[in-house]
mmCIF file with all atom_site columns, C-alpha atoms in Angstrom:
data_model
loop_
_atom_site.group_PDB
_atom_site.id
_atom_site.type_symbol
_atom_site.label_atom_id
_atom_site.label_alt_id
_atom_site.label_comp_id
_atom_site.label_asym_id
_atom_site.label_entity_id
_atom_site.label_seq_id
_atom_site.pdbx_PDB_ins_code
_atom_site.Cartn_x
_atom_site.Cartn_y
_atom_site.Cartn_z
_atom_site.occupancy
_atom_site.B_iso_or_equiv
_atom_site.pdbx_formal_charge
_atom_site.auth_seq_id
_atom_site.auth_comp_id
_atom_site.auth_asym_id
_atom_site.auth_atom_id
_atom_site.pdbx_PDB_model_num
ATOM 1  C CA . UNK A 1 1  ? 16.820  -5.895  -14.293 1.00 0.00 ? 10  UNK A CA 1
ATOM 2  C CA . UNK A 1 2  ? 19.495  -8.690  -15.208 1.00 0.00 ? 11  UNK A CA 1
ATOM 3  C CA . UNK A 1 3  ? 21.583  -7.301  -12.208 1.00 0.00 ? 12  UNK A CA 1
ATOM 4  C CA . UNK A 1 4  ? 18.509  -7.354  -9.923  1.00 0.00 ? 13  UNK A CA 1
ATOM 5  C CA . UNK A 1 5  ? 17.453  -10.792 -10.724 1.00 0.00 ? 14  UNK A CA 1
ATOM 6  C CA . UNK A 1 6  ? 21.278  -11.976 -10.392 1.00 0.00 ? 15  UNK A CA 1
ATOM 7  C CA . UNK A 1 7  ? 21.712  -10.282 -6.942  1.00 0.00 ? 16  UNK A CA 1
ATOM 8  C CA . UNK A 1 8  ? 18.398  -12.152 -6.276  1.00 0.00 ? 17  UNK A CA 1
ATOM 9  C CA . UNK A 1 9  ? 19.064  -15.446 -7.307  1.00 0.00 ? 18  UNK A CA 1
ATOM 10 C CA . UNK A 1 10 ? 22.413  -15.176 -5.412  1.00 0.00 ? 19  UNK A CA 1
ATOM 11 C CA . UNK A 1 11 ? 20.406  -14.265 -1.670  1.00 0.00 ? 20  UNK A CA 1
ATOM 12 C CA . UNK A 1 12 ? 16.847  -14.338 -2.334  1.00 0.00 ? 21  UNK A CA 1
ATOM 13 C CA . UNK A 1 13 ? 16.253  -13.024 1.519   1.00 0.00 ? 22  UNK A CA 1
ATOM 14 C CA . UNK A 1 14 ? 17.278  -9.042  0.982   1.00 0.00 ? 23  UNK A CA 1
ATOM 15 C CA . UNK A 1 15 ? 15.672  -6.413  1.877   1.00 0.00 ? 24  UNK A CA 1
ATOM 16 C CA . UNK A 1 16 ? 14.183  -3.413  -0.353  1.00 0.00 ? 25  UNK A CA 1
ATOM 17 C CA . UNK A 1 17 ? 17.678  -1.705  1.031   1.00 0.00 ? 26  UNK A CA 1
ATOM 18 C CA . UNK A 1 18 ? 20.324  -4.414  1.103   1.00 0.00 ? 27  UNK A CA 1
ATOM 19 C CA . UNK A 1 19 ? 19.337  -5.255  -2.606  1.00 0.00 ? 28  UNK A CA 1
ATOM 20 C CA . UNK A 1 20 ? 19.156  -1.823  -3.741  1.00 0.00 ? 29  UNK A CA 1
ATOM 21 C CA . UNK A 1 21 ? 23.597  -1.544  -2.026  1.00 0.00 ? 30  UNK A CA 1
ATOM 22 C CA . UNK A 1 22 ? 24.071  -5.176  -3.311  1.00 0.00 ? 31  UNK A CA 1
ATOM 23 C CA . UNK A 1 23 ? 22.543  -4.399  -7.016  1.00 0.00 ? 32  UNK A CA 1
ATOM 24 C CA . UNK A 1 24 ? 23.654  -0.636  -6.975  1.00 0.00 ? 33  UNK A CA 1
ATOM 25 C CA . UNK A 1 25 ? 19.955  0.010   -7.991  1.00 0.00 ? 34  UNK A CA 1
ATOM 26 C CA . UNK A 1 26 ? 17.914  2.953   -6.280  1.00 0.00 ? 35  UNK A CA 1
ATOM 27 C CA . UNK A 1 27 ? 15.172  1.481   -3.591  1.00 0.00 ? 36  UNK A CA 1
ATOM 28 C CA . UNK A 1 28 ? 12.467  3.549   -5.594  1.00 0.00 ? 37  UNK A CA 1
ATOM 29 C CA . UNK A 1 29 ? 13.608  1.985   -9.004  1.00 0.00 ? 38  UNK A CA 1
ATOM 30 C CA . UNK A 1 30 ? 12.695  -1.481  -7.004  1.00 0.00 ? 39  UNK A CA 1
ATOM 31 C CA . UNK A 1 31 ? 9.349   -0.361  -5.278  1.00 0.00 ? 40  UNK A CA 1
ATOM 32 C CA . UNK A 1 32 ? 8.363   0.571   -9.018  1.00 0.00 ? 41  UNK A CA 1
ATOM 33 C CA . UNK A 1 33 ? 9.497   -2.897  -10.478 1.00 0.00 ? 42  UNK A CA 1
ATOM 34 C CA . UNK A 1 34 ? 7.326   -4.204  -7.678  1.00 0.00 ? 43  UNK A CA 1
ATOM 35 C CA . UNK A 1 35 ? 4.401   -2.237  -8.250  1.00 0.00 ? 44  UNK A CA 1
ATOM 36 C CA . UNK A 1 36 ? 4.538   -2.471  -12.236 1.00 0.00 ? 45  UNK A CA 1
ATOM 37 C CA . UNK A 1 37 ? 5.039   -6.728  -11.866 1.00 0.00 ? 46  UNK A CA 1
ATOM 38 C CA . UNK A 1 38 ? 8.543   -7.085  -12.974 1.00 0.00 ? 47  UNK A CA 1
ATOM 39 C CA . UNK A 1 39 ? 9.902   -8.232  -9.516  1.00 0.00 ? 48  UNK A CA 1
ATOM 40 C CA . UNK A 1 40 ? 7.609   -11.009 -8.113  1.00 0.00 ? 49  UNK A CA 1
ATOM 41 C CA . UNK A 1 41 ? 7.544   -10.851 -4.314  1.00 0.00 ? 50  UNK A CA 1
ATOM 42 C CA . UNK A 1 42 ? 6.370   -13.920 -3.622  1.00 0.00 ? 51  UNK A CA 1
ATOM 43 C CA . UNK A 1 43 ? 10.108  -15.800 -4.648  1.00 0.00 ? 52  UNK A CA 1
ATOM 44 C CA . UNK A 1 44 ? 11.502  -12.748 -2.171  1.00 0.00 ? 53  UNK A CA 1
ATOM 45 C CA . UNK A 1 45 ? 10.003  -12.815 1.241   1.00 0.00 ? 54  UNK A CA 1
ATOM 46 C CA . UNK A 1 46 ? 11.552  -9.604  2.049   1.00 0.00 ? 55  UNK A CA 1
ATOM 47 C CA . UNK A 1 47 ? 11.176  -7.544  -0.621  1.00 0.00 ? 56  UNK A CA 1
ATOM 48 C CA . UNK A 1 48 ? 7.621   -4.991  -0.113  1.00 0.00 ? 57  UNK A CA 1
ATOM 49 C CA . UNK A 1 49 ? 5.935   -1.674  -1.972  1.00 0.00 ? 58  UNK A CA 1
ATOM 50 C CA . UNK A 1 50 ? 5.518   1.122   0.235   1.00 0.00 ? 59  UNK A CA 1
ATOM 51 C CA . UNK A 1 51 ? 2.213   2.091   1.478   1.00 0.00 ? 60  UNK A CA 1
ATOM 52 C CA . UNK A 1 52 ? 1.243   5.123   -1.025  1.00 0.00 ? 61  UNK A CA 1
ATOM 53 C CA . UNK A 1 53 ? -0.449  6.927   2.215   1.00 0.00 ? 62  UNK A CA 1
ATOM 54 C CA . UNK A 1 54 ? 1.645   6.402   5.178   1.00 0.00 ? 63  UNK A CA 1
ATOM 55 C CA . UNK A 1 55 ? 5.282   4.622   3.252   1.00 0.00 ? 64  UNK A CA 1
ATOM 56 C CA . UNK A 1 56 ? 5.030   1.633   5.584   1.00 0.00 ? 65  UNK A CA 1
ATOM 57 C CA . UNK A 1 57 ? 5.748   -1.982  3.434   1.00 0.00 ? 66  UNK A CA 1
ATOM 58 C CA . UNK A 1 58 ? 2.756   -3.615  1.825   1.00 0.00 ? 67  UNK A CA 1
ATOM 59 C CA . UNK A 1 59 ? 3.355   -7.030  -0.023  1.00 0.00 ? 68  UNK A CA 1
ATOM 60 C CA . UNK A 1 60 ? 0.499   -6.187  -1.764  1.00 0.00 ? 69  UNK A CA 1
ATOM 61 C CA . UNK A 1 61 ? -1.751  -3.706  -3.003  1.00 0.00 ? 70  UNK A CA 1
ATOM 62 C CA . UNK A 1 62 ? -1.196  0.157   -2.247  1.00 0.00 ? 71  UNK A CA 1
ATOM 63 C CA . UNK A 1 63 ? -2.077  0.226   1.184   1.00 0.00 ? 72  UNK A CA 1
ATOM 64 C CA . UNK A 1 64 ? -1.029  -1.010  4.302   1.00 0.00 ? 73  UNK A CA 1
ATOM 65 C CA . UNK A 1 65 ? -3.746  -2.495  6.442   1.00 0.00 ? 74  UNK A CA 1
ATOM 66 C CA . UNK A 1 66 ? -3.790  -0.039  8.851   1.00 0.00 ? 75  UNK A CA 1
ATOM 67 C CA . UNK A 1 67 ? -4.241  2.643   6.544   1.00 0.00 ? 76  UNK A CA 1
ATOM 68 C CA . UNK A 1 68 ? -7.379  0.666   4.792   1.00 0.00 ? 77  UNK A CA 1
ATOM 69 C CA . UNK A 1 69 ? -8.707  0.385   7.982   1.00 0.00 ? 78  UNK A CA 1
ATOM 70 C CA . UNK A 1 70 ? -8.353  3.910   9.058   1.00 0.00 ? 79  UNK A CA 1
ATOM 71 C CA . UNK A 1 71 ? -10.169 4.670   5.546   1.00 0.00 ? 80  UNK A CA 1
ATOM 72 C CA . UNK A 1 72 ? -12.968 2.212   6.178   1.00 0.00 ? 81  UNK A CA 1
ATOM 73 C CA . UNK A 1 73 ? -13.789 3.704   9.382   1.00 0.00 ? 82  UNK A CA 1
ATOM 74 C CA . UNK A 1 74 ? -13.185 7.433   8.093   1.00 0.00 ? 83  UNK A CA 1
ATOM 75 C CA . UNK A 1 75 ? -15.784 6.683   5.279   1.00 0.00 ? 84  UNK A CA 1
ATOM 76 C CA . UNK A 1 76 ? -18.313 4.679   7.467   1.00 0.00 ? 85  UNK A CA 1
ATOM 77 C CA . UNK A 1 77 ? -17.999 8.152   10.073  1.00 0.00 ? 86  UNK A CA 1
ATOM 78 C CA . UNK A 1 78 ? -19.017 10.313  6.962   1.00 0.00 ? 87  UNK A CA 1
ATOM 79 C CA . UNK A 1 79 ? -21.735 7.932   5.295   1.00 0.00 ? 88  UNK A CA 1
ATOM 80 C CA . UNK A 1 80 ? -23.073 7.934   9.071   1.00 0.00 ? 89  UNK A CA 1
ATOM 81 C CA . UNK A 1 81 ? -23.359 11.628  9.142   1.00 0.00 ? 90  UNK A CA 1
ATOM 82 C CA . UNK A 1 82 ? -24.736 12.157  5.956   1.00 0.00 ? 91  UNK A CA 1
ATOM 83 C CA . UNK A 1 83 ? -27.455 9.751   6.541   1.00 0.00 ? 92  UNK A CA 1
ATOM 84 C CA . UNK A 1 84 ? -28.160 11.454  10.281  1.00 0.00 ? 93  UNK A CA 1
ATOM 85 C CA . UNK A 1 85 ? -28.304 14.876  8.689   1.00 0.00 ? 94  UNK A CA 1
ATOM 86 C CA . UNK A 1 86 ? -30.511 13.733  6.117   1.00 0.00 ? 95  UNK A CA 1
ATOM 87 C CA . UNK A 1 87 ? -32.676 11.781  8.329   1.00 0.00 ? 96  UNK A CA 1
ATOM 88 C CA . UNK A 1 88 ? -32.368 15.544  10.238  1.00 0.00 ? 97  UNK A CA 1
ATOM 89 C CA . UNK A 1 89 ? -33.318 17.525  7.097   1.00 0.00 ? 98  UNK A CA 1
ATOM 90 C CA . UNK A 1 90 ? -36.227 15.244  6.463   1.00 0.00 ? 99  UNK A CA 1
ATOM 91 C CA . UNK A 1 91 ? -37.897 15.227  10.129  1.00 0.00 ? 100 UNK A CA 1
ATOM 92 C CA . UNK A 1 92 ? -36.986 19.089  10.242  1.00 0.00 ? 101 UNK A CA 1
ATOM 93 C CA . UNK A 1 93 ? -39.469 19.506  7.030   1.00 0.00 ? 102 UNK A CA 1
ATOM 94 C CA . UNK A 1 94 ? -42.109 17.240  8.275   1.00 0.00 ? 103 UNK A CA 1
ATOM 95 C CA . UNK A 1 95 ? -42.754 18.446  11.571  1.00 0.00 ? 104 UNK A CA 1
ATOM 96 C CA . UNK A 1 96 ? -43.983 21.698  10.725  1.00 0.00 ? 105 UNK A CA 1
#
């Protein structure tokens, strides 16, 4: 972490990549600093996490907007046909 936080303090602009070369640190050993708190990335504007669905950078959280949205929309699509085949299942009893 010392050599992290020295590379850092040195060029705080680096990418994921150039720090991991710089630091001679793996870019998954940094995405888990990230993710567990150790590296802050709001002193490092280009440091991110990886999106945990689609591995696209995320400042925070674990998913990229896009993916969020495509999950929103997948799970208002399935709460839409459950309710229409229950609303079907109900009428289908009732009109006999």
């Amino acid at each position: 972490m010392n050599t992290l936080e020295q590379t850092l303090r040195r060029s705080r602009h680096l990418t994921n990549e150039q720090l991991s070369e710089a630091a001679a640190v793996s870019v998954s050993r940094i995405r888990s600093l990230i993710r567990r708190g150790k590296l802050k990335l709001y002193d490092y504007p280009n440091l991110a996490d990886a999106c945990d669905l689609c591995e696209s950078p995320v400042r925070q959280g674990k998913l990229c907007t896009k993916c969020v949205s495509r999950l929103k929309g997948d799970i208002a699509k399935d709460l839409e046909q459950r309710s229409q085949k229950k609303e079907h299942v109900f009428l289908s009893k009732y009109r006999r």
